[in-house]
mmCIF file of C-alpha atoms in Angstrom:
data_model
loop_
_atom_site.group_PDB
_atom_site.id
_atom_site.type_symbol
_atom_site.label_atom_id
_atom_site.label_comp_id
_atom_site.label_asym_id
_atom_site.label_seq_id
_atom_site.Cartn_x
_atom_site.Cartn_y
_atom_site.Cartn_z
ATOM 1 C CA MET A 21 79.534 61.165 164.622
ATOM 2 C CA ASP A 22 79.113 58.643 167.369
ATOM 3 C CA HIS A 23 79.458 54.954 168.163
ATOM 4 C CA ILE A 24 76.888 52.576 169.573
ATOM 5 C CA PRO A 25 79.011 49.838 171.199
ATOM 6 C CA SER A 26 78.387 46.396 172.685
ATOM 7 C CA LEU A 27 75.538 45.244 170.471
ATOM 8 C CA PRO A 28 74.734 41.555 169.914
ATOM 9 C CA ALA A 29 76.984 40.187 167.176
ATOM 10 C CA SER A 30 75.576 40.097 163.656
ATOM 11 C CA TYR A 31 76.149 37.117 161.370
ATOM 12 C CA LYS A 32 79.257 38.978 160.096
ATOM 13 C CA GLY A 33 80.549 39.502 163.652
ATOM 14 C CA ASN A 34 79.754 43.223 163.851
ATOM 15 C CA THR A 35 79.054 44.510 167.356
ATOM 16 C CA GLU A 36 79.373 48.291 166.901
ATOM 17 C CA LEU A 37 77.610 50.970 164.884
ATOM 18 C CA LEU A 38 79.184 54.155 163.551
ATOM 19 C CA VAL A 39 76.443 56.778 163.283
ATOM 20 C CA ARG A 40 76.720 60.001 161.279
ATOM 21 C CA VAL A 41 73.971 62.627 161.276
ATOM 22 C CA ASP A 42 74.021 65.597 158.899
ATOM 23 C CA LEU A 43 73.307 68.632 161.097
ATOM 24 C CA PHE A 44 71.602 70.546 158.266
ATOM 25 C CA THR A 45 69.291 67.888 156.809
ATOM 26 C CA GLY A 46 69.130 65.362 159.646
ATOM 27 C CA PHE A 47 70.108 62.585 157.192
ATOM 28 C CA VAL A 48 71.481 59.569 159.079
ATOM 29 C CA VAL A 49 74.186 57.178 157.830
ATOM 30 C CA VAL A 50 74.905 54.047 159.889
ATOM 31 C CA LYS A 51 77.780 51.589 159.344
ATOM 32 C CA ALA A 52 78.240 48.318 161.275
ATOM 33 C CA ASN A 53 81.754 47.430 162.502
ATOM 34 C CA ALA A 54 83.413 44.615 164.422
ATOM 35 C CA SER A 55 85.526 47.028 166.513
ATOM 36 C CA ARG A 56 86.188 50.723 166.985
ATOM 37 C CA THR A 57 89.898 51.013 166.493
ATOM 38 C CA ALA A 58 91.144 54.117 164.707
ATOM 39 C CA GLN A 59 91.628 52.069 161.551
ATOM 40 C CA THR A 60 88.047 50.736 161.513
ATOM 41 C CA VAL A 61 86.600 54.186 162.269
ATOM 42 C CA VAL A 62 88.436 55.722 159.315
ATOM 43 C CA GLU A 63 87.547 52.833 157.009
ATOM 44 C CA ALA A 64 83.880 53.037 158.012
ATOM 45 C CA TYR A 65 83.840 56.817 157.463
ATOM 46 C CA GLU A 66 85.516 56.435 154.081
ATOM 47 C CA GLU A 67 83.072 53.729 152.959
ATOM 48 C CA ALA A 68 79.824 55.091 154.398
ATOM 49 C CA VAL A 69 80.332 58.850 154.057
ATOM 50 C CA PHE A 70 83.307 59.920 151.936
ATOM 51 C CA ARG A 71 82.554 57.690 148.926
ATOM 52 C CA ARG A 72 78.938 58.867 148.804
ATOM 53 C CA PHE A 73 79.115 62.518 149.804
ATOM 54 C CA GLY A 74 82.767 63.593 149.730
ATOM 55 C CA ALA A 75 84.661 65.053 152.660
ATOM 56 C CA SER A 76 82.645 66.649 155.439
ATOM 57 C CA GLU A 77 83.499 70.266 156.181
ATOM 58 C CA ALA A 78 83.533 69.568 159.925
ATOM 59 C CA ILE A 79 83.028 66.520 162.122
ATOM 60 C CA ARG A 80 81.603 66.735 165.628
ATOM 61 C CA HIS A 81 82.271 63.890 168.025
ATOM 62 C CA ASP A 82 82.292 63.093 171.736
ATOM 63 C CA ARG A 83 86.058 62.723 172.266
ATOM 64 C CA ASP A 84 85.963 58.979 171.581
ATOM 65 C CA PRO A 85 89.537 57.614 171.234
ATOM 66 C CA GLY A 86 88.762 56.422 167.688
ATOM 67 C CA PHE A 87 87.963 59.992 166.661
ATOM 68 C CA MET A 88 90.810 61.608 168.589
ATOM 69 C CA SER A 89 93.511 59.272 167.268
ATOM 70 C CA ASP A 90 96.505 60.516 165.322
ATOM 71 C CA PHE A 91 95.375 58.442 162.335
ATOM 72 C CA PHE A 92 91.938 60.086 162.177
ATOM 73 C CA LYS A 93 93.460 63.549 162.736
ATOM 74 C CA ALA A 94 95.835 62.952 159.822
ATOM 75 C CA PHE A 95 92.969 61.742 157.632
ATOM 76 C CA SER A 96 90.903 64.824 158.531
ATOM 77 C CA LYS A 97 93.820 67.147 157.769
ATOM 78 C CA LEU A 98 94.407 65.444 154.426
ATOM 79 C CA MET A 99 90.726 65.855 153.538
ATOM 80 C CA GLY A 100 90.718 69.498 154.706
ATOM 81 C CA GLN A 101 88.238 68.836 157.505
ATOM 82 C CA ARG A 102 87.983 70.421 160.913
ATOM 83 C CA GLN A 103 87.268 68.398 164.037
ATOM 84 C CA ARG A 104 85.127 69.760 166.820
ATOM 85 C CA ALA A 105 84.748 67.751 169.987
ATOM 86 C CA THR A 106 81.621 68.374 172.014
ATOM 87 C CA LEU A 107 82.005 69.564 175.593
ATOM 88 C CA ALA A 108 82.576 66.886 178.190
ATOM 89 C CA TYR A 109 79.609 65.998 180.414
ATOM 90 C CA ARG A 110 79.160 68.523 183.182
ATOM 91 C CA PRO A 111 76.690 67.832 186.006
ATOM 92 C CA GLU A 112 76.205 71.534 186.743
ATOM 93 C CA GLY A 113 73.040 73.225 185.565
ATOM 94 C CA ALA A 114 72.887 75.855 182.826
ATOM 95 C CA ASP A 115 73.948 78.564 185.289
ATOM 96 C CA GLY A 116 77.176 76.706 186.193
ATOM 97 C CA HIS A 117 76.125 75.842 189.763
ATOM 98 C CA LYS A 118 75.401 72.419 191.171
ATOM 99 C CA SER A 119 71.844 72.040 192.376
ATOM 100 C CA ASP A 120 71.417 70.735 195.935
#
């Protein structure tokens, strides 16, 4: 899951997109939001994903505060989901050394 922030406002005032991609099928679900607080992230997930497909077995994200929040962690635990944050950006190459 990821966010696309700072978009031009829609007629409903939405300026953010919550994007979910199924790793197996590549199916994409997108939900527009006005903000990315923990509450709006959970509500968007519940509306766009949970109601249609049920709880995801695991969610991968990029350590965004909305995904790392206590509220989202509690929701994931309640649903029996695991969270897996991707590795932080590292400028080193694949061998672990900086190129000069």
